[in-house]
Coordinates of C-alpha atoms in Angstrom, one line a residue:
Chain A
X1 CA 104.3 101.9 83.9
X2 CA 102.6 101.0 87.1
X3 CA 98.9 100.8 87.8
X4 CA 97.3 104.5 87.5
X5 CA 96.4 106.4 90.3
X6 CA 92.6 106.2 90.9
X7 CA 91.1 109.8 90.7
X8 CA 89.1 110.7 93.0
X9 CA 85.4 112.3 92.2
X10 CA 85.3 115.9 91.8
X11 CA 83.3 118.2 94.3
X12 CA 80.7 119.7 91.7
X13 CA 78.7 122.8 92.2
X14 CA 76.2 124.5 89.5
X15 CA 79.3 127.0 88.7
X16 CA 80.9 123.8 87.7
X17 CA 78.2 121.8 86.0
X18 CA 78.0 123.1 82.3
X19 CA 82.4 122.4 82.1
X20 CA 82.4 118.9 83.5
X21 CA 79.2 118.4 81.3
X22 CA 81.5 118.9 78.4
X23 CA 83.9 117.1 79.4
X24 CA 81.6 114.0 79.7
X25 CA 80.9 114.7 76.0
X26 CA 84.7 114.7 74.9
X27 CA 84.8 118.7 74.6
X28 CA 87.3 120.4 76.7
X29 CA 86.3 124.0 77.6
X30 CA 88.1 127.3 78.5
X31 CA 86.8 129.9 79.9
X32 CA 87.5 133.5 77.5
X33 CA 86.3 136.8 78.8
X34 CA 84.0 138.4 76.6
X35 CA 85.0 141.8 77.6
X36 CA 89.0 141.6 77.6
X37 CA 89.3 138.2 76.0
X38 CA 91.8 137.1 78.6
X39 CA 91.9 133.1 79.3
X40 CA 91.8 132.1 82.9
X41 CA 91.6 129.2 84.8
X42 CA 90.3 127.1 86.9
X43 CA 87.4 128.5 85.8
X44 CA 84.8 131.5 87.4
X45 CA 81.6 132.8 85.5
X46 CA 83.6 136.3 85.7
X47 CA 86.9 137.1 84.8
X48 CA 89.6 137.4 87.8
X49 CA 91.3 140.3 85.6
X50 CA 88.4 142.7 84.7
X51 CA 85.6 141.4 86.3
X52 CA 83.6 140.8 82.7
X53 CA 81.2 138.0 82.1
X54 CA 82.4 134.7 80.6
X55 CA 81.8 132.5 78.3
X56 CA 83.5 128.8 77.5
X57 CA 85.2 128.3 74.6
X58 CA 86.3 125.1 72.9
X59 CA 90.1 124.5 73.2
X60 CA 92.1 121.9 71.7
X61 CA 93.7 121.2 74.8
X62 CA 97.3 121.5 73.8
X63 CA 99.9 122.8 75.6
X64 CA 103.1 122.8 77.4
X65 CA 104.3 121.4 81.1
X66 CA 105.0 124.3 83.2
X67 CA 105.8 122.0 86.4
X68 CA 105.5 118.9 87.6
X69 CA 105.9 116.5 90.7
X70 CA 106.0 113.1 91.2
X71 CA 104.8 111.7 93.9
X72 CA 106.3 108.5 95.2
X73 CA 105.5 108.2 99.2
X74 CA 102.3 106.7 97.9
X75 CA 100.9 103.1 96.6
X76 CA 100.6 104.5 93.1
X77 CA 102.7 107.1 92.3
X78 CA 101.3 109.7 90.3
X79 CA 102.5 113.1 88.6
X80 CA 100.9 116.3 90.0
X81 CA 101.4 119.3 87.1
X82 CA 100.4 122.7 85.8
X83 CA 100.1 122.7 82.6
X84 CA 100.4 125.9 80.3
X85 CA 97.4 125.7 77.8
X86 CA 98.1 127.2 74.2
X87 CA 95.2 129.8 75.8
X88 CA 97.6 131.2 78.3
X89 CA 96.1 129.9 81.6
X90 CA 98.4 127.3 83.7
X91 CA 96.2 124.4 85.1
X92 CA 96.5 122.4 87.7
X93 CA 96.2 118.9 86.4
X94 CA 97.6 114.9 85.9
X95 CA 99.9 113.9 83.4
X96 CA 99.2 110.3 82.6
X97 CA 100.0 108.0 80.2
X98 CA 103.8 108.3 80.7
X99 CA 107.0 107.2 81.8
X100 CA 107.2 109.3 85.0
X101 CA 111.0 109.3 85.0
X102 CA 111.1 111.0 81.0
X103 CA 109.2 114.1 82.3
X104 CA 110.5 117.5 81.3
X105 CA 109.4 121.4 81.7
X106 CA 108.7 122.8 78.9
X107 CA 108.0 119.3 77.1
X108 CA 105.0 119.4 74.4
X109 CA 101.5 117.9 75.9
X110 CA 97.6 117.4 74.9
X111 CA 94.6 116.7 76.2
X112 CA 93.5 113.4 77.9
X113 CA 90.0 112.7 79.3
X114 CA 90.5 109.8 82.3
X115 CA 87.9 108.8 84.2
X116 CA 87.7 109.5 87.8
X117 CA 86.2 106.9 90.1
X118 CA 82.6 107.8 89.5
X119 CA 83.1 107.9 85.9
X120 CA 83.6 112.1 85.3
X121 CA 85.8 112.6 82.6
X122 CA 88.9 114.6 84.0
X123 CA 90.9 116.6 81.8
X124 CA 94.6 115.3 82.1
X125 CA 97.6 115.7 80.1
X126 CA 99.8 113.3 78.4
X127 CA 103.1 114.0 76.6
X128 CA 102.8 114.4 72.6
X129 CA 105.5 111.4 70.8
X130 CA 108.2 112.1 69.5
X131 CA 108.2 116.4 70.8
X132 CA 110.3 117.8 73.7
Chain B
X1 CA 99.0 156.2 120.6
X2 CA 99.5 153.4 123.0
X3 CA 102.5 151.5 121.3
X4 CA 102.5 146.7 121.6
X5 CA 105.2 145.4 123.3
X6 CA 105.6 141.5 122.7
X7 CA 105.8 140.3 127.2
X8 CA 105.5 137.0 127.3
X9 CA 106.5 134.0 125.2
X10 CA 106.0 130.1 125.7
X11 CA 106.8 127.0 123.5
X12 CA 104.8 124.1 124.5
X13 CA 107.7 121.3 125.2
X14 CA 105.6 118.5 123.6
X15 CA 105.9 117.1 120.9
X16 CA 103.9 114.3 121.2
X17 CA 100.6 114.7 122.9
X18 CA 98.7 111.4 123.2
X19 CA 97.7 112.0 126.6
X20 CA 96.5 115.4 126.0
X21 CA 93.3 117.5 124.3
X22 CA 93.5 120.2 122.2
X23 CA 92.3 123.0 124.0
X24 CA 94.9 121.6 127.2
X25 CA 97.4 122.0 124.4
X26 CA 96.3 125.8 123.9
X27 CA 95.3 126.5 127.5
X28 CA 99.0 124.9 128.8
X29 CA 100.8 127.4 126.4
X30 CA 98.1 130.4 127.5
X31 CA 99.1 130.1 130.6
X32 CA 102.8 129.7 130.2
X33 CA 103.0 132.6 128.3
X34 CA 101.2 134.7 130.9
X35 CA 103.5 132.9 133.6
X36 CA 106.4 134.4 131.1
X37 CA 105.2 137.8 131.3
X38 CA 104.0 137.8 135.1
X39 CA 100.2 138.0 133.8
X40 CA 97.4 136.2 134.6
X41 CA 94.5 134.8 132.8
X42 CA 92.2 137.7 134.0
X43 CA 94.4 139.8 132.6
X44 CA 93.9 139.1 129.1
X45 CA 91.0 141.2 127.3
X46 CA 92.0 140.7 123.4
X47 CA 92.4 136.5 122.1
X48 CA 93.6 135.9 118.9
X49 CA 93.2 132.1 117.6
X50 CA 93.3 130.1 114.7
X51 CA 93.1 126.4 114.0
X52 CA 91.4 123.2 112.9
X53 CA 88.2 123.3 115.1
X54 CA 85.5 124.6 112.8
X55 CA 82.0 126.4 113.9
X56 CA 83.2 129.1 116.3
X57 CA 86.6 127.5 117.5
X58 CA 87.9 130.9 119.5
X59 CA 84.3 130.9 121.5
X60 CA 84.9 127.8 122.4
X61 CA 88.5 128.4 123.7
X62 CA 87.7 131.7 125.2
X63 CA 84.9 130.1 127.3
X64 CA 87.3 126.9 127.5
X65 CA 89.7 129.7 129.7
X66 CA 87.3 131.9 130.9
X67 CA 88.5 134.6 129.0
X68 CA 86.5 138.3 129.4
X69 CA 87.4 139.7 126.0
X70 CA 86.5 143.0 124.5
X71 CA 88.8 142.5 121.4
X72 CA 89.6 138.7 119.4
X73 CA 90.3 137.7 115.7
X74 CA 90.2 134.4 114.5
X75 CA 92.2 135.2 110.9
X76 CA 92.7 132.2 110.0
X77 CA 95.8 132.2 107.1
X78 CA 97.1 128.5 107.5
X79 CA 100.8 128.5 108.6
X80 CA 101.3 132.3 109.3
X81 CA 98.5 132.9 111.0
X82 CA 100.0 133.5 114.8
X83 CA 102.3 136.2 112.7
X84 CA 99.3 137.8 111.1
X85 CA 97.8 137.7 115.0
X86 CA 100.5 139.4 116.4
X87 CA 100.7 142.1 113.7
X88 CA 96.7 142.4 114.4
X89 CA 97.2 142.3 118.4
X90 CA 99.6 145.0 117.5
X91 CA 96.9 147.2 116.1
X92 CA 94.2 146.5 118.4
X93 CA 96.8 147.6 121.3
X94 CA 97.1 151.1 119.8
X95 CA 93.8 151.7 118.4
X96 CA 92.8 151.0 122.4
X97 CA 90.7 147.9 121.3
X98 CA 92.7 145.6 123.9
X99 CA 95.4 146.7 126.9
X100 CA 97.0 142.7 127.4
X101 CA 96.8 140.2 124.0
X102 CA 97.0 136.5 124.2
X103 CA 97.5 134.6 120.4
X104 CA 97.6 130.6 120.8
X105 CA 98.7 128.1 118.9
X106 CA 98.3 124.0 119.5
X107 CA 97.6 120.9 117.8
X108 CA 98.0 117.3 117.7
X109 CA 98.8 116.0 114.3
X110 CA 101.1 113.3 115.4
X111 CA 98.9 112.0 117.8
X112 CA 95.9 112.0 115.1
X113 CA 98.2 110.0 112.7
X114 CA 98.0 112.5 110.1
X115 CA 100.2 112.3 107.1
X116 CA 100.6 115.9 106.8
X117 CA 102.8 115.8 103.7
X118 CA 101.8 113.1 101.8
X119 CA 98.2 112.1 102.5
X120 CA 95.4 113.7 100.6
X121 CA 93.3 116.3 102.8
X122 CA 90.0 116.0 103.6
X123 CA 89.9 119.8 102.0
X124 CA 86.7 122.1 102.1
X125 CA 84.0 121.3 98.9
X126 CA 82.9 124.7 99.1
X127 CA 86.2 126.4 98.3
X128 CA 85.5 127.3 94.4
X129 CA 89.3 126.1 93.6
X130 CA 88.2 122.7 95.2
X131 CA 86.4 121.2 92.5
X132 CA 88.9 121.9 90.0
X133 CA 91.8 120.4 91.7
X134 CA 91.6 117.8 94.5
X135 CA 91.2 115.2 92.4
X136 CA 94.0 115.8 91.0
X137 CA 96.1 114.7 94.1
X138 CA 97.7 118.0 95.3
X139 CA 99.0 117.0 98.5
X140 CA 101.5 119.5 100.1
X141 CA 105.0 117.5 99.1
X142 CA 104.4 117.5 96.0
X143 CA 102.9 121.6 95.5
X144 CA 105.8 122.5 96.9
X145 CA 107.9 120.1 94.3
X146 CA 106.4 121.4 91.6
X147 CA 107.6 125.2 93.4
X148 CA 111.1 123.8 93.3
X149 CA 111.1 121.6 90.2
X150 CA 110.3 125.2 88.7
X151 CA 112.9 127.1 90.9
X152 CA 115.6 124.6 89.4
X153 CA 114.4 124.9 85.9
X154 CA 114.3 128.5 86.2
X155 CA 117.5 129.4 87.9
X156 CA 119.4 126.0 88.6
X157 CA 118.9 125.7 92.1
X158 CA 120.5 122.3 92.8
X159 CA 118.8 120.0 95.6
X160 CA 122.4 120.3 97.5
X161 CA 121.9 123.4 97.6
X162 CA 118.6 123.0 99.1
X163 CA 119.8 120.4 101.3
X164 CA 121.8 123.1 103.0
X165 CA 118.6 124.4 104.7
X166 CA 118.2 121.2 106.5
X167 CA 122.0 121.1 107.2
X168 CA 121.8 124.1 108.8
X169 CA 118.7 123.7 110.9
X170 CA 120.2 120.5 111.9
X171 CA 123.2 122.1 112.9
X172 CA 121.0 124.4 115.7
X173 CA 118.9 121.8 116.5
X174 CA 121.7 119.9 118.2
X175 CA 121.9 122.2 120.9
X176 CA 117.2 122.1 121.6
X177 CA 116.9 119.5 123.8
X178 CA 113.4 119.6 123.3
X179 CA 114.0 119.2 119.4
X180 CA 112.2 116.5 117.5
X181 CA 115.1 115.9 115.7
X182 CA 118.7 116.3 117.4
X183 CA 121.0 114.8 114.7
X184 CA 123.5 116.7 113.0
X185 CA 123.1 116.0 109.2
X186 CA 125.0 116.3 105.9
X187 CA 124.3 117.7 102.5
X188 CA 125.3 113.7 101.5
X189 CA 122.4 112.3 104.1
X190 CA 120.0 115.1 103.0
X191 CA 120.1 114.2 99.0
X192 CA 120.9 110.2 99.6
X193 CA 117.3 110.5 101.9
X194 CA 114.6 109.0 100.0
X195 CA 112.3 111.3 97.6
X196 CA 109.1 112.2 98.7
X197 CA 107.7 113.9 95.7
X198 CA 110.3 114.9 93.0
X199 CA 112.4 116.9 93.9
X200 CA 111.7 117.1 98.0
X201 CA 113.7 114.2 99.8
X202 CA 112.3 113.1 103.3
X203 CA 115.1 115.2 104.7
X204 CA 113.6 118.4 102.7
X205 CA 110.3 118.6 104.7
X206 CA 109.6 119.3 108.0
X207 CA 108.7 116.9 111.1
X208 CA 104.9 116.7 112.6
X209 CA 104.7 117.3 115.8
X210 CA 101.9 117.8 118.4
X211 CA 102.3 121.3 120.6
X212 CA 101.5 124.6 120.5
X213 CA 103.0 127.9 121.9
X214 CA 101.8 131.2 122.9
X215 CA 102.3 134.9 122.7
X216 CA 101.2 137.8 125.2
X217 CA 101.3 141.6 124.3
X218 CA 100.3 144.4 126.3
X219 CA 100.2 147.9 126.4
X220 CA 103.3 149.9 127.2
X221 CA 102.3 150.9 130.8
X222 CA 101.5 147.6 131.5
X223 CA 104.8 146.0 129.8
X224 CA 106.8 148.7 131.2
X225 CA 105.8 147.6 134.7
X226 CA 106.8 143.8 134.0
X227 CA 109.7 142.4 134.4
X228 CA 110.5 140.5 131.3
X229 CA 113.0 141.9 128.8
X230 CA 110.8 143.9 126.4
X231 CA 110.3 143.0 122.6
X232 CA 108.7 145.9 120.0
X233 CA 107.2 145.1 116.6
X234 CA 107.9 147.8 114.8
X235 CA 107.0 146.2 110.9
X236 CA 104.5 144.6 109.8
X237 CA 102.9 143.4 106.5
X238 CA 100.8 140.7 105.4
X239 CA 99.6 139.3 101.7
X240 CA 97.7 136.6 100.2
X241 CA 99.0 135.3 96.7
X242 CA 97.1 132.6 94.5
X243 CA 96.9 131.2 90.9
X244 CA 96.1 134.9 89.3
X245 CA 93.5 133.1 87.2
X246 CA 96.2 131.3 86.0
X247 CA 99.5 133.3 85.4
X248 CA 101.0 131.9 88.8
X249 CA 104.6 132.0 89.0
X250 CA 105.8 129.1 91.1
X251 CA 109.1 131.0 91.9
X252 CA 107.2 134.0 93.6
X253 CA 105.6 133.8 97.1
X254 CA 103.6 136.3 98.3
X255 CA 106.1 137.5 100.9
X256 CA 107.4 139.6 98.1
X257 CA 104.3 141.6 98.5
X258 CA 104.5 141.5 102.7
X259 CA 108.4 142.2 103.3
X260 CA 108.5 145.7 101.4
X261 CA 105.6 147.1 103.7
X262 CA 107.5 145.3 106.9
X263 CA 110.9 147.1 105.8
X264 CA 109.6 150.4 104.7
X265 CA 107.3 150.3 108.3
X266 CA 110.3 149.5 110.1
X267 CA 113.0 152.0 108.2
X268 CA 115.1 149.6 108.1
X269 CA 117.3 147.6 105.5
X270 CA 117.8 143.9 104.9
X271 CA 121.5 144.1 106.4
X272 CA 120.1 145.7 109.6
X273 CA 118.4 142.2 110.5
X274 CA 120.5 140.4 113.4
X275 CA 118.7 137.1 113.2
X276 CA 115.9 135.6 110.9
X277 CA 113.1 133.3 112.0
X278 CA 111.8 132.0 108.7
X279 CA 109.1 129.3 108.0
X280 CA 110.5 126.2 106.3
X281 CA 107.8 123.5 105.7
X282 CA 110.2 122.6 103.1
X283 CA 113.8 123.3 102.6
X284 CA 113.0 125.1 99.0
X285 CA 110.4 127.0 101.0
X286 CA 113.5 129.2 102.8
X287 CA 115.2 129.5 99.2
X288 CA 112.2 131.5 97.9
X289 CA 111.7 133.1 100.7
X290 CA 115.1 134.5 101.4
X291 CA 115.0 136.0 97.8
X292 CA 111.4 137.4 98.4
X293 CA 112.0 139.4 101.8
X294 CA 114.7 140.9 99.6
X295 CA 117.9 139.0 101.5
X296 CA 119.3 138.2 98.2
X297 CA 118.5 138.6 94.6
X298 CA 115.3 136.4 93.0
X299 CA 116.7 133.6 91.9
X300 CA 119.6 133.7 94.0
X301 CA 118.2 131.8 96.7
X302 CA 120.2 128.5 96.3
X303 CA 123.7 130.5 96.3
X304 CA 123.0 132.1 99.4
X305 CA 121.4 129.2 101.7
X306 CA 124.6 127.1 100.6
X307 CA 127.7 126.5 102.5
X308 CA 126.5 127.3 106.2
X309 CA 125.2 130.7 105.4
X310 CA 122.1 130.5 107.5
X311 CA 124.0 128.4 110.4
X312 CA 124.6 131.2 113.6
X313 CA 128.2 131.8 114.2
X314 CA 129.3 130.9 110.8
X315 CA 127.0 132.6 107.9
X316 CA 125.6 136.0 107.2
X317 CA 122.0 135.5 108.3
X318 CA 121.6 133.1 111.6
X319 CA 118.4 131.5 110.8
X320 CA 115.8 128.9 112.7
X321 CA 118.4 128.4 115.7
X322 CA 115.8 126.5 117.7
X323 CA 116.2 123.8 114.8
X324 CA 112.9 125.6 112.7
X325 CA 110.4 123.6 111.7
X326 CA 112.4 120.8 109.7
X327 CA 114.2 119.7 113.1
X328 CA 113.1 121.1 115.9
X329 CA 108.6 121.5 115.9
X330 CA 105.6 122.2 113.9
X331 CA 103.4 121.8 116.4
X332 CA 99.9 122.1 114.5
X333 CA 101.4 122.1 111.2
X334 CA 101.6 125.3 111.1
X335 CA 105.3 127.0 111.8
X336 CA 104.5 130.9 112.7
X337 CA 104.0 130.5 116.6
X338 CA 107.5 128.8 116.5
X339 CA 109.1 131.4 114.0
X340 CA 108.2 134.4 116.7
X341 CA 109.0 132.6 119.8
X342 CA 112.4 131.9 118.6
X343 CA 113.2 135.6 117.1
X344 CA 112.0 136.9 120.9
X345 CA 114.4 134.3 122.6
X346 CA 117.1 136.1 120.0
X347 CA 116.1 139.5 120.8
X348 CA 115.9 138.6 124.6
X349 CA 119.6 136.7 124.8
X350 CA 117.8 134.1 125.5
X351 CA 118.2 131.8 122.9
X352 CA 121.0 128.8 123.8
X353 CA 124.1 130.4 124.2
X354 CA 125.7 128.2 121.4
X355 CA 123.5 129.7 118.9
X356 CA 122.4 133.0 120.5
X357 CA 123.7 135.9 118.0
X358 CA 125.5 138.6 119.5
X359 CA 123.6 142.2 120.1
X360 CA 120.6 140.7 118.8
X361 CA 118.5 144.0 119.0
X362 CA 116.8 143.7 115.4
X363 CA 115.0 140.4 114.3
X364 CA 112.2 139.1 112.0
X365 CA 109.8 136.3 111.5
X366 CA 108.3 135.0 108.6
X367 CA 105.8 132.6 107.6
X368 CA 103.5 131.3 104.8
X369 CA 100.5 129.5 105.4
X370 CA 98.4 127.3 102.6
X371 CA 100.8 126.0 99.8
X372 CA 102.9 127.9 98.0
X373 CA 102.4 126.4 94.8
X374 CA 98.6 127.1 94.7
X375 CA 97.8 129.7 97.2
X376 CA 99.0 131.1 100.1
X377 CA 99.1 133.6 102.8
X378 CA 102.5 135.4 103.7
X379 CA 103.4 137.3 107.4
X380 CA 106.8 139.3 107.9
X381 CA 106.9 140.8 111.4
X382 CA 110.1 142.7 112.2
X383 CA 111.3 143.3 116.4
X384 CA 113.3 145.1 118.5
X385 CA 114.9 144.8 121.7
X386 CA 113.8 148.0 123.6

């Protein structure tokens, strides 16, 4: 595997602050509409489908890789994705951790916490041993 | 109501611009577009502008040419914004707003070094999405990757099949000799070209290029009194598609949502279309867009670019013939100036004669702007020869 791709800091904003607070503490959060109870993401204090207040929810960050791209025309390569969380919501995200090349849609993944270059914890993906 | 009549049309012939400014870039294709028409500077009361010069770019530009303007929109939509102009210059034309339209396009992207494709954009903080996914590296190539790793998955697109986009674009480009790139090419050379971000090869994404172009539209008094051949848009329909909080479907651009309300403005069916301008930033863009304006079935996209289908003279839908954006220019990074200019060369008989397509009197041009595999802005805009 070659050296990991160093991730840059997030922009942060005070719409942002109480998710990547979490995520500094290990907890990965979703955003669940309290008036529909539709998943979205990347995350809004209202929900994009009926306009209802929201409220983050724990997830266990599993989920499924909806697509993926390598890219390669770079020092370190790295793999660009949207994941499908077990919520519903596809993310935009890194997987990491991997053998680029043994990538597949549809494979099985889970939640991975790397640190960007200012230390916030970035919710990644890795692929889950052993599933397909 | 006054009906728009496309009169004037001008592709900057750079395509490098070291020696040059910006705003030369946009006034040089300003005033070769007037030239086009027989129209002058003074003429022009409606500008329409979009581009990378923040904090009141198009008052600026209009001072910049001593513009006297009661009508100008400065929509900015990425890619298809000179598409979404002329569709706007359109409807300021007949709603009286403006008699004589200028839209500009210019930029110098080469000249700036800018790895368009690959390099990570400086990007805006305050766009909400920012925060939640710049880090994460999405740099064009490979948003558009993860569109046709999907598109593969989904249907079994092959990357010869997307190859043939390039092939075919290559094929017109020989006969620009103000292309970039003038090189015939093969489905072999296209797939054998090194990958960019899986599964885009070099030879799947377009060129950057410094240049511009310009459009002019005018009144129908006014166009009737000029001398050029005259051009009509008679369909027009625009969209903007994202994430939708999450259920995105990387197959589906929002040119599914702008074609239908082009068509059914126009009254006119997909076989009526003599020749296709349509934006390829990417060889798999064409593919998805060919099966959103509704020129085949969804998923069928691969089938039909295959085996010279696109390629003037030999397939069902002559495409790009000035080379398009992956051989010819994308002056600015952004390919809808260049889609237009090239449908009104069509509908004129002015294209090169090895390309031109016979009784071109219907024509369309689309573009996207932004990515497709995030969010993005769609333009159709269907012609006529009058």
């Amino acid at each position: 595997m070659a050296d990991a791709r160093i991730i840059p800091a997030p922009n942060q904003n005070p719409e942002t602050e109480p998710y990547y607070r979490a995520f500094g503490e290990g907890r990965f959060l979703v955003p669940v509409c309290l008036a529909c109870g539709k998943a979205h993401w990347y995350p809004r204090f209202f929900c994009p489908y009926c306009g209802g207040k929201t409220e983050p929810r724990e997830s266990r960050g599993e989920g499924t890789i909806y697509s993926y791209s390598i890219m390669r025309r770079v020092e370190r390569p790295f793999a660009l994705a949207y994941v499908e969380l077990a919520e519903g919501p596809r993310m935009m995200t890194n997987l990491v951790d991997c053998d680029f090349d043994a990538l597949a849609i549809g494979q099985k993944v889970r939640l991975a916490f790397k640190p960007a270059a200012d230390g916030t914890a970035m919710p990644c993906f890795t692929p889950v041993p052993g599933e397909r | 109501m006054a009906e728009a009549f496309i009169v004037g049309a001008f592709e900057h012939p750079t395509r490098k611009a070291t020696d040059k400014s910006v705003g030369q870039l946009h006034a040089e294709s300003a005033l070769g577009a007037l030239a086009d028409a027989g129209l002058s500077l003074s003429d022009v009361d409606g500008y329409f502008w979009s581009g990378v010069m923040p904090n009141l770019g198009i008052v600026s530009l209009s001072d910049y040419m001593n513009l006297k303007l009661r009508y100008f929109d400065s929509s900015d939509v990425g890619g298809a914004s000179p598409i979404v102009h002329v569709s706007h210059a359109v409807e300021a034309i007949r709603k009286g707003k403006c008699d004589v339209a200028l839209v500009t396009l210019a930029g110098r992207p080469r000249s700036e070094g800018q790895a368009t494709g690959t390099g990570a954009r400086a990007g805006n903080a305050l766009q909400p999405d920012s925060p939640w996914e710049s880090s994460f590296g999405p740099v064009t190539s490979n948003v558009y990757g993860m569109c046709a790793m999907r598109h593969m998955h989904d249907y079994g697109t092959t990357s010869e099949q997307l190859a043939w986009v390039k092939v075919a674009a290559s094929h017109h480009a020989q006969h620009n000799p103000a292309a970039l790139l003038r090189d015939v090419v093969t489905v072999e050379e296209v797939v054998n070209s090194p990958i960019v971000s899986d599964p885009l090869h070099r030879l799947d994404c377009c060129v950057i290029t410094d240049g511009g172009g310009a459009l002019v539209l005018a009144r129908e008094e006014i166009a009737r009194k000029l001398s050029r051949p005259l051009v009509r848009p008679i369909g027009m329909g625009e969209a903007i598609m994202g994430q939708d909080g999450g259920r995105i479907d990387l197959t589906v651009s929002a040119g599914s949502r702008s074609a239908p309300v082009a068509f059914e403005q126009a009254g006119l069916a997909r076989t009526d279309i003599k020749y296709a301008s349509i934006y390829d930033s990417f060889t798999i863009t064409v593919v998805i867009e060919v099966e959103d304006l509704g020129f085949c079935a969804k998923g069928a996209g691969g089938r039909f670019v295959a085996d010279g289908n696109l390629i003037s003279g030999v397939g069902k839908l002559p495409w790009n013939t000035d080379g398009g954006g992956l051989c010819n220019n994308h002056p600015a990074n952004r390919g809808g100036m260049t889609k237009i200019i090239e449908a009104v060369r069509q509908l004129r008989g002015e294209a090169h004669p090895a390309v031109q397509v016979r009784h071109c009197d219907l024509a369309l041009a689309h573009g996207t702007g932004g990515l497709l595999g995030a969010r993005h802005s769609a333009a159709t805009l269907i012609m006529e020869r009058v």
